[in-house]
Amino acid sequence: MWSSQSYKSQGLQQNRSAQLLDDAIEQSELVIHAGQDCPSILSLNHLAKRTGVGYELLRGFIMRGRLEGAEVIKPYEKFSIAKRSGGRRYIHIPAPKLMHTQRWINHHILKKQSVHSASQAFQKGSSIQKCASRHCGAKWLIKIDISDFFGSISEIQVYRVFQSLNYQPLIAFELARLCTVTPGERSPRNRFSHWKVRKHNQEIPTYHSPLLGYLPQGAPTSPRLANLTMLGCDNALQIAAQNAGLSYTRYSDDLCFSVRKRDFGRRSAEQFVSGVYAILNKNGFRPHMRKTSIVPPGGKKVVLGLNVDGNSPKLSKEMKDRIRQHLYYLEKYGPIEHAFNRGFDSVWGLKAHLKGLIDFAKMIEVEFAGSSLKQFQAVEWPV
């Protein structure tokens, strides 16, 4: 239990200045009594003690480079995976001590914060099934994807999240730096002025970086920070949806809008999509236009891979067919040949992929998933 009197008494016993202690108490109480259940962080050294990660190492991560005399650790390991829609998805895996720091921030700060009610991902109790169920029985369905969702969120937006929790500006900046990754020299962000830092950091020159950092996929802090950053945008989208008589959900970068009125009309849907695009652009996000779809009455309604034509979400025919097809060819050709034919990097990759599909199916249709799992387990896997 926090006690300012006890804190000051102990500080005076350690020969700390009374003014310094009063300033620390004032800053601590701004955070502690703000009603957001956040821990006090008075300095980077204080954060180092709370996380158990060395000050020099934390400062090196924040400087986007190595602090002289500090341990040389690469902040992230980067790799890419192919996307089903084409192109590559880049993943950044934090170094163990940076990962530990981010998990501490996520557990003690971020997971305690409320997000918009339309946000259905990365929260306790949320699921694809719950999200999809909000659109069951829809006559018109509108689906819009945000392009490069995490990568569109800059360290300035992350800084504002921490500042909104009453952390002093320097601490908010340092927390933002610990949760973002710097663009590489060949990054396309070099071509865009809004990613360039306009003023040199005169207060702490070693903290200067020519380009703004962004949220990396692979960091444990990124999902909740994305949701918190989206709060204002979600509010605007919710208001727009309500004004048009639509229901709105967002599952990470997947936006869904639906209405049960058959006479909503394509023209109304197209006008609404234009309005959503404008809201996203205003908030610094780009819609993935090729993935935008308007599904009219009579069209097959699929949300996050689930069929929502009925009263409850069901697995889509495509999902079931994909699982059945994998199992058929595994039995016919064996795992090694099937993995090669389908372009998997390894049999282990194929096995993990198929097991993931079956686990997903189990959340929606237990009986189908059970029979599929029996076939999966009957395969003579070499690994």
PDB file of C-alpha atoms in Angstrom, residues 25-274:
ATOM      1  CA  ILE A  25       5.549  12.037  -4.328  1.00  0.00           C
ATOM      2  CA  GLU A  26       3.626  14.511  -6.491  1.00  0.00           C
ATOM      3  CA  GLN A  27       4.499  12.616  -9.683  1.00  0.00           C
ATOM      4  CA  SER A  28       3.742   9.217  -8.117  1.00  0.00           C
ATOM      5  CA  GLU A  29       0.338  10.318  -6.882  1.00  0.00           C
ATOM      6  CA  LEU A  30      -0.559  11.735 -10.302  1.00  0.00           C
ATOM      7  CA  VAL A  31      -0.201   8.213 -11.687  1.00  0.00           C
ATOM      8  CA  ILE A  32      -1.391   6.168  -8.692  1.00  0.00           C
ATOM      9  CA  HIS A  33      -4.558   8.180  -8.041  1.00  0.00           C
ATOM     10  CA  ALA A  34      -5.559   8.674 -11.681  1.00  0.00           C
ATOM     11  CA  GLY A  35      -7.868   5.654 -11.484  1.00  0.00           C
ATOM     12  CA  GLN A  36      -6.014   3.700 -14.166  1.00  0.00           C
ATOM     13  CA  ASP A  37      -4.182   1.333 -11.812  1.00  0.00           C
ATOM     14  CA  CYS A  38      -0.706   2.149 -13.143  1.00  0.00           C
ATOM     15  CA  PRO A  39       2.563   1.794 -11.240  1.00  0.00           C
ATOM     16  CA  SER A  40       4.650   4.864 -10.497  1.00  0.00           C
ATOM     17  CA  ILE A  41       7.776   5.234 -12.664  1.00  0.00           C
ATOM     18  CA  LEU A  42       9.906   8.212 -11.668  1.00  0.00           C
ATOM     19  CA  SER A  43      12.920   7.709 -13.916  1.00  0.00           C
ATOM     20  CA  LEU A  44      14.574   5.233 -16.235  1.00  0.00           C
ATOM     21  CA  ASN A  45      16.685   4.055 -13.308  1.00  0.00           C
ATOM     22  CA  HIS A  46      13.461   3.469 -11.355  1.00  0.00           C
ATOM     23  CA  LEU A  47      12.089   1.414 -14.270  1.00  0.00           C
ATOM     24  CA  ALA A  48      15.340  -0.567 -14.359  1.00  0.00           C
ATOM     25  CA  LYS A  49      14.942  -1.464 -10.690  1.00  0.00           C
ATOM     26  CA  ARG A  50      11.273  -2.386 -11.137  1.00  0.00           C
ATOM     27  CA  THR A  51      11.925  -4.624 -14.155  1.00  0.00           C
ATOM     28  CA  GLY A  52      15.262  -6.043 -13.022  1.00  0.00           C
ATOM     29  CA  VAL A  53      16.873  -5.050 -16.340  1.00  0.00           C
ATOM     30  CA  GLY A  54      20.052  -2.955 -16.216  1.00  0.00           C
ATOM     31  CA  TYR A  55      19.824   0.821 -16.666  1.00  0.00           C
ATOM     32  CA  GLU A  56      22.572   0.906 -19.309  1.00  0.00           C
ATOM     33  CA  LEU A  57      20.828  -1.759 -21.338  1.00  0.00           C
ATOM     34  CA  LEU A  58      17.462   0.023 -21.204  1.00  0.00           C
ATOM     35  CA  ARG A  59      19.082   3.289 -22.186  1.00  0.00           C
ATOM     36  CA  GLY A  60      20.831   1.565 -25.079  1.00  0.00           C
ATOM     37  CA  PHE A  61      17.482   0.277 -26.368  1.00  0.00           C
ATOM     38  CA  ILE A  62      15.991   3.780 -26.060  1.00  0.00           C
ATOM     39  CA  MET A  63      18.948   5.346 -27.890  1.00  0.00           C
ATOM     40  CA  ARG A  64      18.283   2.969 -30.792  1.00  0.00           C
ATOM     41  CA  GLY A  65      21.879   1.886 -30.522  1.00  0.00           C
ATOM     42  CA  ARG A  66      24.599   1.023 -28.082  1.00  0.00           C
ATOM     43  CA  LEU A  67      25.354   3.084 -25.010  1.00  0.00           C
ATOM     44  CA  GLU A  68      29.127   3.219 -24.659  1.00  0.00           C
ATOM     45  CA  GLY A  69      30.304   0.727 -22.081  1.00  0.00           C
ATOM     46  CA  ALA A  70      27.004  -1.169 -22.173  1.00  0.00           C
ATOM     47  CA  GLU A  71      26.463  -4.739 -23.250  1.00  0.00           C
ATOM     48  CA  VAL A  72      26.072  -5.100 -27.024  1.00  0.00           C
ATOM     49  CA  ILE A  73      22.619  -6.541 -27.665  1.00  0.00           C
ATOM     50  CA  LYS A  74      20.644  -6.342 -30.884  1.00  0.00           C
ATOM     51  CA  PRO A  75      17.150  -5.158 -29.871  1.00  0.00           C
ATOM     52  CA  TYR A  76      15.234  -7.341 -32.344  1.00  0.00           C
ATOM     53  CA  GLU A  77      15.725 -10.321 -34.606  1.00  0.00           C
ATOM     54  CA  LYS A  78      13.810  -9.725 -37.822  1.00  0.00           C
ATOM     55  CA  PHE A  79      12.423 -12.313 -40.234  1.00  0.00           C
ATOM     56  CA  SER A  80       9.587 -12.507 -42.725  1.00  0.00           C
ATOM     57  CA  ILE A  81       6.875 -14.986 -43.621  1.00  0.00           C
ATOM     58  CA  ALA A  82       4.818 -15.215 -46.798  1.00  0.00           C
ATOM     59  CA  LYS A  83       1.259 -13.884 -46.637  1.00  0.00           C
ATOM     60  CA  ARG A  84      -1.553 -15.843 -48.243  1.00  0.00           C
ATOM     61  CA  SER A  85      -2.636 -12.684 -50.049  1.00  0.00           C
ATOM     62  CA  GLY A  86       0.885 -12.159 -51.426  1.00  0.00           C
ATOM     63  CA  GLY A  87       3.910 -10.236 -50.186  1.00  0.00           C
ATOM     64  CA  ARG A  88       5.780 -10.731 -46.921  1.00  0.00           C
ATOM     65  CA  ARG A  89       4.900 -10.140 -43.282  1.00  0.00           C
ATOM     66  CA  TYR A  90       7.822  -8.906 -41.175  1.00  0.00           C
ATOM     67  CA  ILE A  91       8.163 -10.142 -37.611  1.00  0.00           C
ATOM     68  CA  HIS A  92      10.445  -8.611 -34.959  1.00  0.00           C
ATOM     69  CA  ILE A  93      11.344 -10.827 -32.000  1.00  0.00           C
ATOM     70  CA  PRO A  94      12.692  -8.749 -29.081  1.00  0.00           C
ATOM     71  CA  ALA A  95      15.974  -9.674 -27.400  1.00  0.00           C
ATOM     72  CA  PRO A  96      15.274 -11.599 -24.139  1.00  0.00           C
ATOM     73  CA  LYS A  97      15.841  -8.629 -21.819  1.00  0.00           C
ATOM     74  CA  LEU A  98      13.827  -6.280 -24.009  1.00  0.00           C
ATOM     75  CA  MET A  99      11.108  -8.942 -24.183  1.00  0.00           C
ATOM     76  CA  HIS A 100      11.144  -9.137 -20.361  1.00  0.00           C
ATOM     77  CA  THR A 101      10.792  -5.337 -20.115  1.00  0.00           C
ATOM     78  CA  GLN A 102       7.930  -5.274 -22.609  1.00  0.00           C
ATOM     79  CA  ARG A 103       6.126  -8.067 -20.769  1.00  0.00           C
ATOM     80  CA  TRP A 104       6.460  -6.074 -17.549  1.00  0.00           C
ATOM     81  CA  ILE A 105       5.006  -2.972 -19.251  1.00  0.00           C
ATOM     82  CA  ASN A 106       2.221  -5.048 -20.775  1.00  0.00           C
ATOM     83  CA  HIS A 107       1.316  -6.782 -17.489  1.00  0.00           C
ATOM     84  CA  HIS A 108       1.611  -3.841 -15.104  1.00  0.00           C
ATOM     85  CA  ILE A 109       0.378  -1.002 -17.323  1.00  0.00           C
ATOM     86  CA  LEU A 110      -1.281  -1.872 -20.613  1.00  0.00           C
ATOM     87  CA  LYS A 111      -3.507  -4.835 -19.814  1.00  0.00           C
ATOM     88  CA  LYS A 112      -5.265  -2.827 -17.086  1.00  0.00           C
ATOM     89  CA  GLN A 113      -6.503  -0.196 -19.525  1.00  0.00           C
ATOM     90  CA  SER A 114      -9.944  -0.270 -21.134  1.00  0.00           C
ATOM     91  CA  VAL A 115     -10.324  -0.195 -24.893  1.00  0.00           C
ATOM     92  CA  HIS A 116     -13.324   0.566 -27.070  1.00  0.00           C
ATOM     93  CA  SER A 117     -16.237  -1.883 -26.836  1.00  0.00           C
ATOM     94  CA  ALA A 118     -16.010  -2.511 -30.602  1.00  0.00           C
ATOM     95  CA  SER A 119     -12.455  -3.847 -30.217  1.00  0.00           C
ATOM     96  CA  GLN A 120     -12.670  -7.637 -30.052  1.00  0.00           C
ATOM     97  CA  ALA A 121      -9.019  -8.746 -30.167  1.00  0.00           C
ATOM     98  CA  PHE A 122      -6.153  -8.924 -27.649  1.00  0.00           C
ATOM     99  CA  GLN A 123      -8.461  -8.565 -24.640  1.00  0.00           C
ATOM    100  CA  LYS A 124      -9.365 -11.051 -21.922  1.00  0.00           C
ATOM    101  CA  GLY A 125     -12.561 -12.837 -22.880  1.00  0.00           C
ATOM    102  CA  SER A 126     -12.447 -11.747 -26.518  1.00  0.00           C
ATOM    103  CA  SER A 127     -12.609 -14.272 -29.338  1.00  0.00           C
ATOM    104  CA  ILE A 128     -13.218 -14.549 -33.050  1.00  0.00           C
ATOM    105  CA  GLN A 129     -16.488 -16.333 -32.320  1.00  0.00           C
ATOM    106  CA  LYS A 130     -17.787 -13.508 -30.095  1.00  0.00           C
ATOM    107  CA  CYS A 131     -16.782 -10.931 -32.656  1.00  0.00           C
ATOM    108  CA  ALA A 132     -18.461 -12.770 -35.530  1.00  0.00           C
ATOM    109  CA  SER A 133     -21.636 -13.370 -33.499  1.00  0.00           C
ATOM    110  CA  ARG A 134     -22.299  -9.605 -33.485  1.00  0.00           C
ATOM    111  CA  HIS A 135     -23.011  -9.874 -37.219  1.00  0.00           C
ATOM    112  CA  CYS A 136     -25.189 -13.002 -37.297  1.00  0.00           C
ATOM    113  CA  GLY A 137     -28.342 -12.566 -39.368  1.00  0.00           C
ATOM    114  CA  ALA A 138     -26.986  -9.539 -41.225  1.00  0.00           C
ATOM    115  CA  LYS A 139     -28.560  -8.646 -44.559  1.00  0.00           C
ATOM    116  CA  TRP A 140     -25.738  -6.292 -45.607  1.00  0.00           C
ATOM    117  CA  LEU A 141     -22.128  -6.815 -44.542  1.00  0.00           C
ATOM    118  CA  ILE A 142     -19.215  -4.431 -45.116  1.00  0.00           C
ATOM    119  CA  LYS A 143     -15.635  -5.568 -44.492  1.00  0.00           C
ATOM    120  CA  ILE A 144     -12.589  -3.275 -44.530  1.00  0.00           C
ATOM    121  CA  ASP A 145      -8.971  -4.104 -43.672  1.00  0.00           C
ATOM    122  CA  ILE A 146      -6.333  -1.688 -42.405  1.00  0.00           C
ATOM    123  CA  SER A 147      -3.091  -1.989 -44.352  1.00  0.00           C
ATOM    124  CA  ASP A 148       0.087  -2.559 -42.279  1.00  0.00           C
ATOM    125  CA  PHE A 149      -1.813  -1.985 -39.025  1.00  0.00           C
ATOM    126  CA  PHE A 150       0.989  -2.203 -36.445  1.00  0.00           C
ATOM    127  CA  GLY A 151       3.505  -0.571 -38.760  1.00  0.00           C
ATOM    128  CA  SER A 152       1.216   2.448 -39.228  1.00  0.00           C
ATOM    129  CA  ILE A 153       1.361   3.335 -35.517  1.00  0.00           C
ATOM    130  CA  SER A 154       4.266   5.659 -34.748  1.00  0.00           C
ATOM    131  CA  GLU A 155       6.150   6.196 -31.515  1.00  0.00           C
ATOM    132  CA  ILE A 156       4.420   9.589 -31.220  1.00  0.00           C
ATOM    133  CA  GLN A 157       1.049   7.845 -30.951  1.00  0.00           C
ATOM    134  CA  VAL A 158       2.507   5.374 -28.454  1.00  0.00           C
ATOM    135  CA  TYR A 159       3.976   8.280 -26.483  1.00  0.00           C
ATOM    136  CA  ARG A 160       0.513   9.837 -26.285  1.00  0.00           C
ATOM    137  CA  VAL A 161      -0.898   6.614 -24.840  1.00  0.00           C
ATOM    138  CA  PHE A 162       1.606   6.640 -21.983  1.00  0.00           C
ATOM    139  CA  GLN A 163       1.215  10.382 -21.472  1.00  0.00           C
ATOM    140  CA  SER A 164      -2.568   9.910 -21.184  1.00  0.00           C
ATOM    141  CA  LEU A 165      -1.842   7.628 -18.213  1.00  0.00           C
ATOM    142  CA  ASN A 166      -0.228  10.616 -16.438  1.00  0.00           C
ATOM    143  CA  TYR A 167       3.384   9.584 -16.928  1.00  0.00           C
ATOM    144  CA  GLN A 168       5.668  12.582 -17.163  1.00  0.00           C
ATOM    145  CA  PRO A 169       6.824  13.404 -20.718  1.00  0.00           C
ATOM    146  CA  LEU A 170      10.327  11.912 -20.456  1.00  0.00           C
ATOM    147  CA  ILE A 171       9.060   8.631 -18.975  1.00  0.00           C
ATOM    148  CA  ALA A 172       6.287   8.452 -21.589  1.00  0.00           C
ATOM    149  CA  PHE A 173       8.903   8.972 -24.316  1.00  0.00           C
ATOM    150  CA  GLU A 174      11.208   6.298 -22.890  1.00  0.00           C
ATOM    151  CA  LEU A 175       8.360   3.798 -22.527  1.00  0.00           C
ATOM    152  CA  ALA A 176       7.338   4.510 -26.127  1.00  0.00           C
ATOM    153  CA  ARG A 177      10.893   3.911 -27.339  1.00  0.00           C
ATOM    154  CA  LEU A 178      11.038   0.598 -25.454  1.00  0.00           C
ATOM    155  CA  CYS A 179       7.862  -0.548 -27.230  1.00  0.00           C
ATOM    156  CA  THR A 180       8.752   0.504 -30.789  1.00  0.00           C
ATOM    157  CA  VAL A 181      11.346  -0.404 -33.382  1.00  0.00           C
ATOM    158  CA  THR A 182      13.413   1.968 -35.496  1.00  0.00           C
ATOM    159  CA  PRO A 183      13.057   1.761 -39.312  1.00  0.00           C
ATOM    160  CA  GLY A 184      16.061   0.407 -41.180  1.00  0.00           C
ATOM    161  CA  GLU A 185      18.166   2.384 -43.613  1.00  0.00           C
ATOM    162  CA  ARG A 186      16.302   0.876 -46.569  1.00  0.00           C
ATOM    163  CA  SER A 187      12.877   1.389 -45.034  1.00  0.00           C
ATOM    164  CA  PRO A 188      10.281   2.975 -47.357  1.00  0.00           C
ATOM    165  CA  ARG A 189       9.516   5.345 -44.451  1.00  0.00           C
ATOM    166  CA  ASN A 190      12.614   7.296 -45.530  1.00  0.00           C
ATOM    167  CA  ARG A 191      10.544   8.580 -48.468  1.00  0.00           C
ATOM    168  CA  PHE A 192       7.680   9.991 -46.376  1.00  0.00           C
ATOM    169  CA  SER A 193       7.966  13.285 -44.545  1.00  0.00           C
ATOM    170  CA  HIS A 194       5.536  12.330 -41.761  1.00  0.00           C
ATOM    171  CA  TRP A 195       7.946   9.602 -40.592  1.00  0.00           C
ATOM    172  CA  LYS A 196      10.892  12.011 -40.404  1.00  0.00           C
ATOM    173  CA  VAL A 197      11.774  13.687 -37.103  1.00  0.00           C
ATOM    174  CA  ARG A 198      11.507  17.432 -37.694  1.00  0.00           C
ATOM    175  CA  LYS A 199      13.565  18.756 -34.791  1.00  0.00           C
ATOM    176  CA  HIS A 200      16.800  17.508 -33.276  1.00  0.00           C
ATOM    177  CA  ASN A 201      16.466  16.450 -29.649  1.00  0.00           C
ATOM    178  CA  GLN A 202      18.336  19.265 -27.928  1.00  0.00           C
ATOM    179  CA  GLU A 203      17.536  18.153 -24.374  1.00  0.00           C
ATOM    180  CA  ILE A 204      18.968  14.647 -24.759  1.00  0.00           C
ATOM    181  CA  PRO A 205      20.951  14.550 -28.041  1.00  0.00           C
ATOM    182  CA  THR A 206      21.743  10.837 -27.672  1.00  0.00           C
ATOM    183  CA  TYR A 207      17.992  10.137 -27.891  1.00  0.00           C
ATOM    184  CA  HIS A 208      17.737  11.727 -31.339  1.00  0.00           C
ATOM    185  CA  SER A 209      16.719   9.516 -34.245  1.00  0.00           C
ATOM    186  CA  PRO A 210      16.113  10.723 -37.819  1.00  0.00           C
ATOM    187  CA  LEU A 211      13.014   8.542 -38.256  1.00  0.00           C
ATOM    188  CA  LEU A 212      10.102   7.779 -35.950  1.00  0.00           C
ATOM    189  CA  GLY A 213       9.810   4.253 -34.607  1.00  0.00           C
ATOM    190  CA  TYR A 214       6.710   2.108 -35.063  1.00  0.00           C
ATOM    191  CA  LEU A 215       4.981  -0.838 -33.391  1.00  0.00           C
ATOM    192  CA  PRO A 216       6.698  -4.121 -34.277  1.00  0.00           C
ATOM    193  CA  GLN A 217       4.792  -7.329 -34.895  1.00  0.00           C
ATOM    194  CA  GLY A 218       6.238  -9.780 -32.393  1.00  0.00           C
ATOM    195  CA  ALA A 219       6.503  -7.482 -29.358  1.00  0.00           C
ATOM    196  CA  PRO A 220       4.119  -8.424 -26.505  1.00  0.00           C
ATOM    197  CA  THR A 221       3.186  -4.759 -26.028  1.00  0.00           C
ATOM    198  CA  SER A 222       2.115  -4.106 -29.617  1.00  0.00           C
ATOM    199  CA  PRO A 223      -1.419  -5.599 -29.613  1.00  0.00           C
ATOM    200  CA  ARG A 224      -2.695  -3.639 -26.603  1.00  0.00           C
ATOM    201  CA  LEU A 225      -0.886  -0.471 -27.629  1.00  0.00           C
ATOM    202  CA  ALA A 226      -2.562  -0.741 -31.035  1.00  0.00           C
ATOM    203  CA  ASN A 227      -5.976  -1.048 -29.375  1.00  0.00           C
ATOM    204  CA  LEU A 228      -5.315   1.923 -27.087  1.00  0.00           C
ATOM    205  CA  THR A 229      -4.027   4.006 -29.990  1.00  0.00           C
ATOM    206  CA  MET A 230      -7.198   3.171 -31.938  1.00  0.00           C
ATOM    207  CA  LEU A 231      -9.541   4.426 -29.200  1.00  0.00           C
ATOM    208  CA  GLY A 232     -10.275   7.777 -30.859  1.00  0.00           C
ATOM    209  CA  CYS A 233     -10.597   6.186 -34.284  1.00  0.00           C
ATOM    210  CA  ASP A 234     -12.907   3.473 -32.890  1.00  0.00           C
ATOM    211  CA  ASN A 235     -15.093   6.180 -31.345  1.00  0.00           C
ATOM    212  CA  ALA A 236     -15.394   7.973 -34.688  1.00  0.00           C
ATOM    213  CA  LEU A 237     -16.169   4.720 -36.531  1.00  0.00           C
ATOM    214  CA  GLN A 238     -18.749   3.736 -33.906  1.00  0.00           C
ATOM    215  CA  ILE A 239     -20.542   7.076 -34.247  1.00  0.00           C
ATOM    216  CA  ALA A 240     -20.513   6.801 -38.054  1.00  0.00           C
ATOM    217  CA  ALA A 241     -21.898   3.253 -37.834  1.00  0.00           C
ATOM    218  CA  GLN A 242     -24.642   4.232 -35.386  1.00  0.00           C
ATOM    219  CA  ASN A 243     -25.679   7.162 -37.568  1.00  0.00           C
ATOM    220  CA  ALA A 244     -26.018   4.760 -40.512  1.00  0.00           C
ATOM    221  CA  GLY A 245     -27.830   2.099 -38.449  1.00  0.00           C
ATOM    222  CA  LEU A 246     -24.910  -0.353 -38.598  1.00  0.00           C
ATOM    223  CA  SER A 247     -23.201  -2.576 -36.023  1.00  0.00           C
ATOM    224  CA  TYR A 248     -19.408  -2.174 -35.806  1.00  0.00           C
ATOM    225  CA  THR A 249     -16.622  -4.483 -34.627  1.00  0.00           C
ATOM    226  CA  ARG A 250     -12.864  -4.423 -35.065  1.00  0.00           C
ATOM    227  CA  TYR A 251     -10.686  -7.500 -34.669  1.00  0.00           C
ATOM    228  CA  SER A 252      -7.153  -6.099 -34.870  1.00  0.00           C
ATOM    229  CA  ASP A 253      -7.028  -4.726 -38.445  1.00  0.00           C
ATOM    230  CA  ASP A 254     -10.333  -6.301 -39.606  1.00  0.00           C
ATOM    231  CA  LEU A 255     -13.266  -3.865 -39.532  1.00  0.00           C
ATOM    232  CA  CYS A 256     -16.784  -5.234 -39.960  1.00  0.00           C
ATOM    233  CA  PHE A 257     -20.062  -3.340 -40.275  1.00  0.00           C
ATOM    234  CA  SER A 258     -23.479  -4.956 -40.682  1.00  0.00           C
ATOM    235  CA  VAL A 259     -27.162  -4.145 -40.797  1.00  0.00           C
ATOM    236  CA  ARG A 260     -30.253  -6.358 -40.704  1.00  0.00           C
ATOM    237  CA  LYS A 261     -32.324  -4.078 -42.926  1.00  0.00           C
ATOM    238  CA  ARG A 262     -32.642  -5.522 -46.421  1.00  0.00           C
ATOM    239  CA  ASP A 263     -33.295  -2.098 -47.969  1.00  0.00           C
ATOM    240  CA  PHE A 264     -30.002  -0.553 -46.780  1.00  0.00           C
ATOM    241  CA  GLY A 265     -28.846  -0.399 -50.406  1.00  0.00           C
ATOM    242  CA  ARG A 266     -25.538  -0.523 -52.266  1.00  0.00           C
ATOM    243  CA  ARG A 267     -25.377   3.232 -52.733  1.00  0.00           C
ATOM    244  CA  SER A 268     -25.650   3.730 -48.954  1.00  0.00           C
ATOM    245  CA  ALA A 269     -22.980   1.062 -48.436  1.00  0.00           C
ATOM    246  CA  GLU A 270     -20.593   2.719 -50.893  1.00  0.00           C
ATOM    247  CA  GLN A 271     -21.108   6.128 -49.297  1.00  0.00           C
ATOM    248  CA  PHE A 272     -20.487   4.612 -45.882  1.00  0.00           C
ATOM    249  CA  VAL A 273     -17.241   2.981 -47.077  1.00  0.00           C
ATOM    250  CA  SER A 274     -16.018   6.367 -48.334  1.00  0.00           C
TER     251      SER A 274
END
